Amino acid sequence: MNDHQWLMNSQALNTLRKLRKRIQAEFDINLRFSDFDFETQLAELKHRSHDTDTLNLITELEALKGAPFMTGHEPPERLYRGQKILQEKKGQDIYELIYGKDLALHDGRGKPELPRKMYRGQPVRN
């Protein structure tokens, strides 16, 4: 949490000012940007807030930062030999997680569209 370079953006500062006012009104908490636990406070408020505008502002800040805000109580990321382990969701195939939906068709499960024959810009009948 030592890297605060994402705060040097004017869009981030404007979003933080809006968010600070909303948090002050909703929770009566005075959010200070210079606090050591500023990002952990935002992570905790993200879970406590029921206001959609506040949640949208926090997700916008997470997008500007490039990573989600962490409270420190989350389980550590699962790694195998230094690489992150993919979490397979129920109903989703591992090939779709790795290659995407289009490349999952290569193993014969899907029906890719056949290319249409064209002659001078017009489709040819079969």
mmCIF file with all atom_site columns, C-alpha atoms in Angstrom:
data_model
loop_
_atom_site.group_PDB
_atom_site.id
_atom_site.type_symbol
_atom_site.label_atom_id
_atom_site.label_alt_id
_atom_site.label_comp_id
_atom_site.label_asym_id
_atom_site.label_entity_id
_atom_site.label_seq_id
_atom_site.pdbx_PDB_ins_code
_atom_site.Cartn_x
_atom_site.Cartn_y
_atom_site.Cartn_z
_atom_site.occupancy
_atom_site.B_iso_or_equiv
_atom_site.pdbx_formal_charge
_atom_site.auth_seq_id
_atom_site.auth_comp_id
_atom_site.auth_asym_id
_atom_site.auth_atom_id
_atom_site.pdbx_PDB_model_num
ATOM 1   C CA . MET A 1 1   ? 0.000   0.000   0.000   1.00 0.00 ? 1   MET A CA 1
ATOM 2   C CA . ASN A 1 2   ? 2.979   2.272   -0.354  1.00 0.00 ? 2   ASN A CA 1
ATOM 3   C CA . ASP A 1 3   ? 2.313   3.036   -4.019  1.00 0.00 ? 3   ASP A CA 1
ATOM 4   C CA . HIS A 1 4   ? 0.016   6.069   -4.212  1.00 0.00 ? 4   HIS A CA 1
ATOM 5   C CA . GLN A 1 5   ? 0.919   7.175   -7.726  1.00 0.00 ? 5   GLN A CA 1
ATOM 6   C CA . TRP A 1 6   ? -2.647  6.552   -8.892  1.00 0.00 ? 6   TRP A CA 1
ATOM 7   C CA . LEU A 1 7   ? -3.738  9.461   -6.665  1.00 0.00 ? 7   LEU A CA 1
ATOM 8   C CA . MET A 1 8   ? -1.749  11.911  -8.792  1.00 0.00 ? 8   MET A CA 1
ATOM 9   C CA . ASN A 1 9   ? -4.428  11.818  -11.493 1.00 0.00 ? 9   ASN A CA 1
ATOM 10  C CA . SER A 1 10  ? -6.944  14.678  -11.674 1.00 0.00 ? 10  SER A CA 1
ATOM 11  C CA . GLN A 1 11  ? -9.782  12.257  -12.432 1.00 0.00 ? 11  GLN A CA 1
ATOM 12  C CA . ALA A 1 12  ? -8.915  10.216  -9.329  1.00 0.00 ? 12  ALA A CA 1
ATOM 13  C CA . LEU A 1 13  ? -8.841  13.329  -7.143  1.00 0.00 ? 13  LEU A CA 1
ATOM 14  C CA . ASN A 1 14  ? -12.231 14.525  -8.432  1.00 0.00 ? 14  ASN A CA 1
ATOM 15  C CA . THR A 1 15  ? -13.739 11.090  -7.822  1.00 0.00 ? 15  THR A CA 1
ATOM 16  C CA . LEU A 1 16  ? -12.219 10.996  -4.330  1.00 0.00 ? 16  LEU A CA 1
ATOM 17  C CA . ARG A 1 17  ? -13.729 14.383  -3.479  1.00 0.00 ? 17  ARG A CA 1
ATOM 18  C CA . LYS A 1 18  ? -17.181 13.198  -4.550  1.00 0.00 ? 18  LYS A CA 1
ATOM 19  C CA . LEU A 1 19  ? -16.726 9.948   -2.645  1.00 0.00 ? 19  LEU A CA 1
ATOM 20  C CA . ARG A 1 20  ? -15.532 11.770  0.464   1.00 0.00 ? 20  ARG A CA 1
ATOM 21  C CA . LYS A 1 21  ? -18.744 13.843  0.552   1.00 0.00 ? 21  LYS A CA 1
ATOM 22  C CA . ARG A 1 22  ? -20.937 10.772  0.067   1.00 0.00 ? 22  ARG A CA 1
ATOM 23  C CA . ILE A 1 23  ? -19.132 8.828   2.821   1.00 0.00 ? 23  ILE A CA 1
ATOM 24  C CA . GLN A 1 24  ? -19.406 11.799  5.147   1.00 0.00 ? 24  GLN A CA 1
ATOM 25  C CA . ALA A 1 25  ? -23.166 11.936  4.553   1.00 0.00 ? 25  ALA A CA 1
ATOM 26  C CA . GLU A 1 26  ? -23.758 8.167   4.773   1.00 0.00 ? 26  GLU A CA 1
ATOM 27  C CA . PHE A 1 27  ? -21.446 7.048   7.590   1.00 0.00 ? 27  PHE A CA 1
ATOM 28  C CA . ASP A 1 28  ? -20.387 10.319  9.240   1.00 0.00 ? 28  ASP A CA 1
ATOM 29  C CA . ILE A 1 29  ? -16.745 9.354   8.692   1.00 0.00 ? 29  ILE A CA 1
ATOM 30  C CA . ASN A 1 30  ? -14.171 11.974  7.815   1.00 0.00 ? 30  ASN A CA 1
ATOM 31  C CA . LEU A 1 31  ? -12.060 10.256  5.140   1.00 0.00 ? 31  LEU A CA 1
ATOM 32  C CA . ARG A 1 32  ? -8.533  11.665  4.861   1.00 0.00 ? 32  ARG A CA 1
ATOM 33  C CA . PHE A 1 33  ? -6.327  10.948  1.879   1.00 0.00 ? 33  PHE A CA 1
ATOM 34  C CA . SER A 1 34  ? -3.142  11.179  3.940   1.00 0.00 ? 34  SER A CA 1
ATOM 35  C CA . ASP A 1 35  ? -4.132  8.416   6.389   1.00 0.00 ? 35  ASP A CA 1
ATOM 36  C CA . PHE A 1 36  ? -1.980  5.307   6.417   1.00 0.00 ? 36  PHE A CA 1
ATOM 37  C CA . ASP A 1 37  ? -5.011  2.990   6.193   1.00 0.00 ? 37  ASP A CA 1
ATOM 38  C CA . PHE A 1 38  ? -6.850  5.034   3.545   1.00 0.00 ? 38  PHE A CA 1
ATOM 39  C CA . GLU A 1 39  ? -7.196  2.122   1.095   1.00 0.00 ? 39  GLU A CA 1
ATOM 40  C CA . THR A 1 40  ? -8.294  -0.345  3.778   1.00 0.00 ? 40  THR A CA 1
ATOM 41  C CA . GLN A 1 41  ? -10.965 2.130   4.877   1.00 0.00 ? 41  GLN A CA 1
ATOM 42  C CA . LEU A 1 42  ? -12.234 2.278   1.292   1.00 0.00 ? 42  LEU A CA 1
ATOM 43  C CA . ALA A 1 43  ? -12.303 -1.538  1.110   1.00 0.00 ? 43  ALA A CA 1
ATOM 44  C CA . GLU A 1 44  ? -14.313 -1.790  4.341   1.00 0.00 ? 44  GLU A CA 1
ATOM 45  C CA . LEU A 1 45  ? -16.713 0.951   3.249   1.00 0.00 ? 45  LEU A CA 1
ATOM 46  C CA . LYS A 1 46  ? -17.213 -0.846  -0.063  1.00 0.00 ? 46  LYS A CA 1
ATOM 47  C CA . HIS A 1 47  ? -18.605 -3.827  1.834   1.00 0.00 ? 47  HIS A CA 1
ATOM 48  C CA . ARG A 1 48  ? -20.681 -1.725  4.253   1.00 0.00 ? 48  ARG A CA 1
ATOM 49  C CA . SER A 1 49  ? -22.265 0.739   1.831   1.00 0.00 ? 49  SER A CA 1
ATOM 50  C CA . HIS A 1 50  ? -25.695 0.176   0.298   1.00 0.00 ? 50  HIS A CA 1
ATOM 51  C CA . ASP A 1 51  ? -25.643 3.288   -1.878  1.00 0.00 ? 51  ASP A CA 1
ATOM 52  C CA . THR A 1 52  ? -25.152 2.460   -5.577  1.00 0.00 ? 52  THR A CA 1
ATOM 53  C CA . ASP A 1 53  ? -23.502 5.804   -6.370  1.00 0.00 ? 53  ASP A CA 1
ATOM 54  C CA . THR A 1 54  ? -20.924 5.270   -3.627  1.00 0.00 ? 54  THR A CA 1
ATOM 55  C CA . LEU A 1 55  ? -20.217 1.750   -4.874  1.00 0.00 ? 55  LEU A CA 1
ATOM 56  C CA . ASN A 1 56  ? -19.855 3.036   -8.438  1.00 0.00 ? 56  ASN A CA 1
ATOM 57  C CA . LEU A 1 57  ? -17.368 5.678   -7.301  1.00 0.00 ? 57  LEU A CA 1
ATOM 58  C CA . ILE A 1 58  ? -15.323 3.070   -5.416  1.00 0.00 ? 58  ILE A CA 1
ATOM 59  C CA . THR A 1 59  ? -15.234 0.733   -8.432  1.00 0.00 ? 59  THR A CA 1
ATOM 60  C CA . GLU A 1 60  ? -14.171 3.686   -10.585 1.00 0.00 ? 60  GLU A CA 1
ATOM 61  C CA . LEU A 1 61  ? -11.305 4.335   -8.173  1.00 0.00 ? 61  LEU A CA 1
ATOM 62  C CA . GLU A 1 62  ? -10.327 0.666   -8.261  1.00 0.00 ? 62  GLU A CA 1
ATOM 63  C CA . ALA A 1 63  ? -10.211 0.855   -12.060 1.00 0.00 ? 63  ALA A CA 1
ATOM 64  C CA . LEU A 1 64  ? -7.983  3.937   -11.875 1.00 0.00 ? 64  LEU A CA 1
ATOM 65  C CA . LYS A 1 65  ? -5.721  2.216   -9.363  1.00 0.00 ? 65  LYS A CA 1
ATOM 66  C CA . GLY A 1 66  ? -5.593  -0.987  -11.404 1.00 0.00 ? 66  GLY A CA 1
ATOM 67  C CA . ALA A 1 67  ? -6.253  -3.278  -8.441  1.00 0.00 ? 67  ALA A CA 1
ATOM 68  C CA . PRO A 1 68  ? -9.073  -3.760  -5.944  1.00 0.00 ? 68  PRO A CA 1
ATOM 69  C CA . PHE A 1 69  ? -8.849  -2.266  -2.483  1.00 0.00 ? 69  PHE A CA 1
ATOM 70  C CA . MET A 1 70  ? -7.942  -4.895  0.119   1.00 0.00 ? 70  MET A CA 1
ATOM 71  C CA . THR A 1 71  ? -8.775  -4.937  3.817   1.00 0.00 ? 71  THR A CA 1
ATOM 72  C CA . GLY A 1 72  ? -5.950  -7.304  4.721   1.00 0.00 ? 72  GLY A CA 1
ATOM 73  C CA . HIS A 1 73  ? -8.326  -10.024 5.919   1.00 0.00 ? 73  HIS A CA 1
ATOM 74  C CA . GLU A 1 74  ? -8.723  -11.668 2.499   1.00 0.00 ? 74  GLU A CA 1
ATOM 75  C CA . PRO A 1 75  ? -7.180  -15.094 1.996   1.00 0.00 ? 75  PRO A CA 1
ATOM 76  C CA . PRO A 1 76  ? -3.881  -14.943 0.125   1.00 0.00 ? 76  PRO A CA 1
ATOM 77  C CA . GLU A 1 77  ? -3.820  -15.608 -3.592  1.00 0.00 ? 77  GLU A CA 1
ATOM 78  C CA . ARG A 1 78  ? -3.282  -19.274 -4.452  1.00 0.00 ? 78  ARG A CA 1
ATOM 79  C CA . LEU A 1 79  ? -0.023  -19.772 -6.309  1.00 0.00 ? 79  LEU A CA 1
ATOM 80  C CA . TYR A 1 80  ? 1.693   -22.759 -7.856  1.00 0.00 ? 80  TYR A CA 1
ATOM 81  C CA . ARG A 1 81  ? 5.379   -22.266 -8.665  1.00 0.00 ? 81  ARG A CA 1
ATOM 82  C CA . GLY A 1 82  ? 4.857   -18.515 -8.644  1.00 0.00 ? 82  GLY A CA 1
ATOM 83  C CA . GLN A 1 83  ? 1.900   -18.565 -11.036 1.00 0.00 ? 83  GLN A CA 1
ATOM 84  C CA . LYS A 1 84  ? -1.653  -17.703 -10.066 1.00 0.00 ? 84  LYS A CA 1
ATOM 85  C CA . ILE A 1 85  ? -4.040  -20.687 -10.062 1.00 0.00 ? 85  ILE A CA 1
ATOM 86  C CA . LEU A 1 86  ? -7.156  -20.269 -12.200 1.00 0.00 ? 86  LEU A CA 1
ATOM 87  C CA . GLN A 1 87  ? -10.386 -20.628 -10.263 1.00 0.00 ? 87  GLN A CA 1
ATOM 88  C CA . GLU A 1 88  ? -12.794 -22.715 -12.329 1.00 0.00 ? 88  GLU A CA 1
ATOM 89  C CA . LYS A 1 89  ? -16.380 -21.592 -11.903 1.00 0.00 ? 89  LYS A CA 1
ATOM 90  C CA . LYS A 1 90  ? -19.221 -24.089 -11.875 1.00 0.00 ? 90  LYS A CA 1
ATOM 91  C CA . GLY A 1 91  ? -20.611 -24.645 -15.339 1.00 0.00 ? 91  GLY A CA 1
ATOM 92  C CA . GLN A 1 92  ? -17.598 -23.107 -17.022 1.00 0.00 ? 92  GLN A CA 1
ATOM 93  C CA . ASP A 1 93  ? -14.970 -25.187 -18.759 1.00 0.00 ? 93  ASP A CA 1
ATOM 94  C CA . ILE A 1 94  ? -11.253 -24.741 -18.056 1.00 0.00 ? 94  ILE A CA 1
ATOM 95  C CA . TYR A 1 95  ? -10.610 -24.238 -21.799 1.00 0.00 ? 95  TYR A CA 1
ATOM 96  C CA . GLU A 1 96  ? -13.020 -21.300 -21.809 1.00 0.00 ? 96  GLU A CA 1
ATOM 97  C CA . LEU A 1 97  ? -11.147 -19.768 -18.875 1.00 0.00 ? 97  LEU A CA 1
ATOM 98  C CA . ILE A 1 98  ? -7.792  -20.113 -20.604 1.00 0.00 ? 98  ILE A CA 1
ATOM 99  C CA . TYR A 1 99  ? -8.598  -19.446 -24.257 1.00 0.00 ? 99  TYR A CA 1
ATOM 100 C CA . GLY A 1 100 ? -11.975 -17.690 -24.227 1.00 0.00 ? 100 GLY A CA 1
ATOM 101 C CA . LYS A 1 101 ? -15.227 -18.825 -25.778 1.00 0.00 ? 101 LYS A CA 1
ATOM 102 C CA . ASP A 1 102 ? -14.081 -18.591 -29.409 1.00 0.00 ? 102 ASP A CA 1
ATOM 103 C CA . LEU A 1 103 ? -11.021 -20.792 -29.035 1.00 0.00 ? 103 LEU A CA 1
ATOM 104 C CA . ALA A 1 104 ? -12.932 -23.370 -26.992 1.00 0.00 ? 104 ALA A CA 1
ATOM 105 C CA . LEU A 1 105 ? -14.622 -24.410 -30.244 1.00 0.00 ? 105 LEU A CA 1
ATOM 106 C CA . HIS A 1 106 ? -11.402 -25.993 -31.526 1.00 0.00 ? 106 HIS A CA 1
ATOM 107 C CA . ASP A 1 107 ? -11.863 -29.214 -29.597 1.00 0.00 ? 107 ASP A CA 1
ATOM 108 C CA . GLY A 1 108 ? -15.059 -30.027 -31.506 1.00 0.00 ? 108 GLY A CA 1
ATOM 109 C CA . ARG A 1 109 ? -17.655 -29.161 -28.874 1.00 0.00 ? 109 ARG A CA 1
ATOM 110 C CA . GLY A 1 110 ? -19.110 -26.193 -30.732 1.00 0.00 ? 110 GLY A CA 1
ATOM 111 C CA . LYS A 1 111 ? -20.239 -25.572 -34.259 1.00 0.00 ? 111 LYS A CA 1
ATOM 112 C CA . PRO A 1 112 ? -18.155 -22.872 -35.887 1.00 0.00 ? 112 PRO A CA 1
ATOM 113 C CA . GLU A 1 113 ? -19.778 -21.023 -38.732 1.00 0.00 ? 113 GLU A CA 1
ATOM 114 C CA . LEU A 1 114 ? -18.566 -22.099 -42.152 1.00 0.00 ? 114 LEU A CA 1
ATOM 115 C CA . PRO A 1 115 ? -17.287 -19.290 -44.314 1.00 0.00 ? 115 PRO A CA 1
ATOM 116 C CA . ARG A 1 116 ? -19.655 -18.354 -47.124 1.00 0.00 ? 116 ARG A CA 1
ATOM 117 C CA . LYS A 1 117 ? -18.329 -18.451 -50.640 1.00 0.00 ? 117 LYS A CA 1
ATOM 118 C CA . MET A 1 118 ? -18.384 -15.072 -52.294 1.00 0.00 ? 118 MET A CA 1
ATOM 119 C CA . TYR A 1 119 ? -18.020 -14.128 -55.960 1.00 0.00 ? 119 TYR A CA 1
ATOM 120 C CA . ARG A 1 120 ? -17.669 -10.455 -56.843 1.00 0.00 ? 120 ARG A CA 1
ATOM 121 C CA . GLY A 1 121 ? -19.201 -9.447  -53.518 1.00 0.00 ? 121 GLY A CA 1
ATOM 122 C CA . GLN A 1 122 ? -22.275 -11.697 -53.871 1.00 0.00 ? 122 GLN A CA 1
ATOM 123 C CA . PRO A 1 123 ? -22.885 -14.941 -51.954 1.00 0.00 ? 123 PRO A CA 1
ATOM 124 C CA . VAL A 1 124 ? -22.688 -18.113 -54.061 1.00 0.00 ? 124 VAL A CA 1
ATOM 125 C CA . ARG A 1 125 ? -25.428 -20.754 -53.782 1.00 0.00 ? 125 ARG A CA 1
ATOM 126 C CA . ASN A 1 126 ? -24.391 -24.282 -52.972 1.00 0.00 ? 126 ASN A CA 1
#
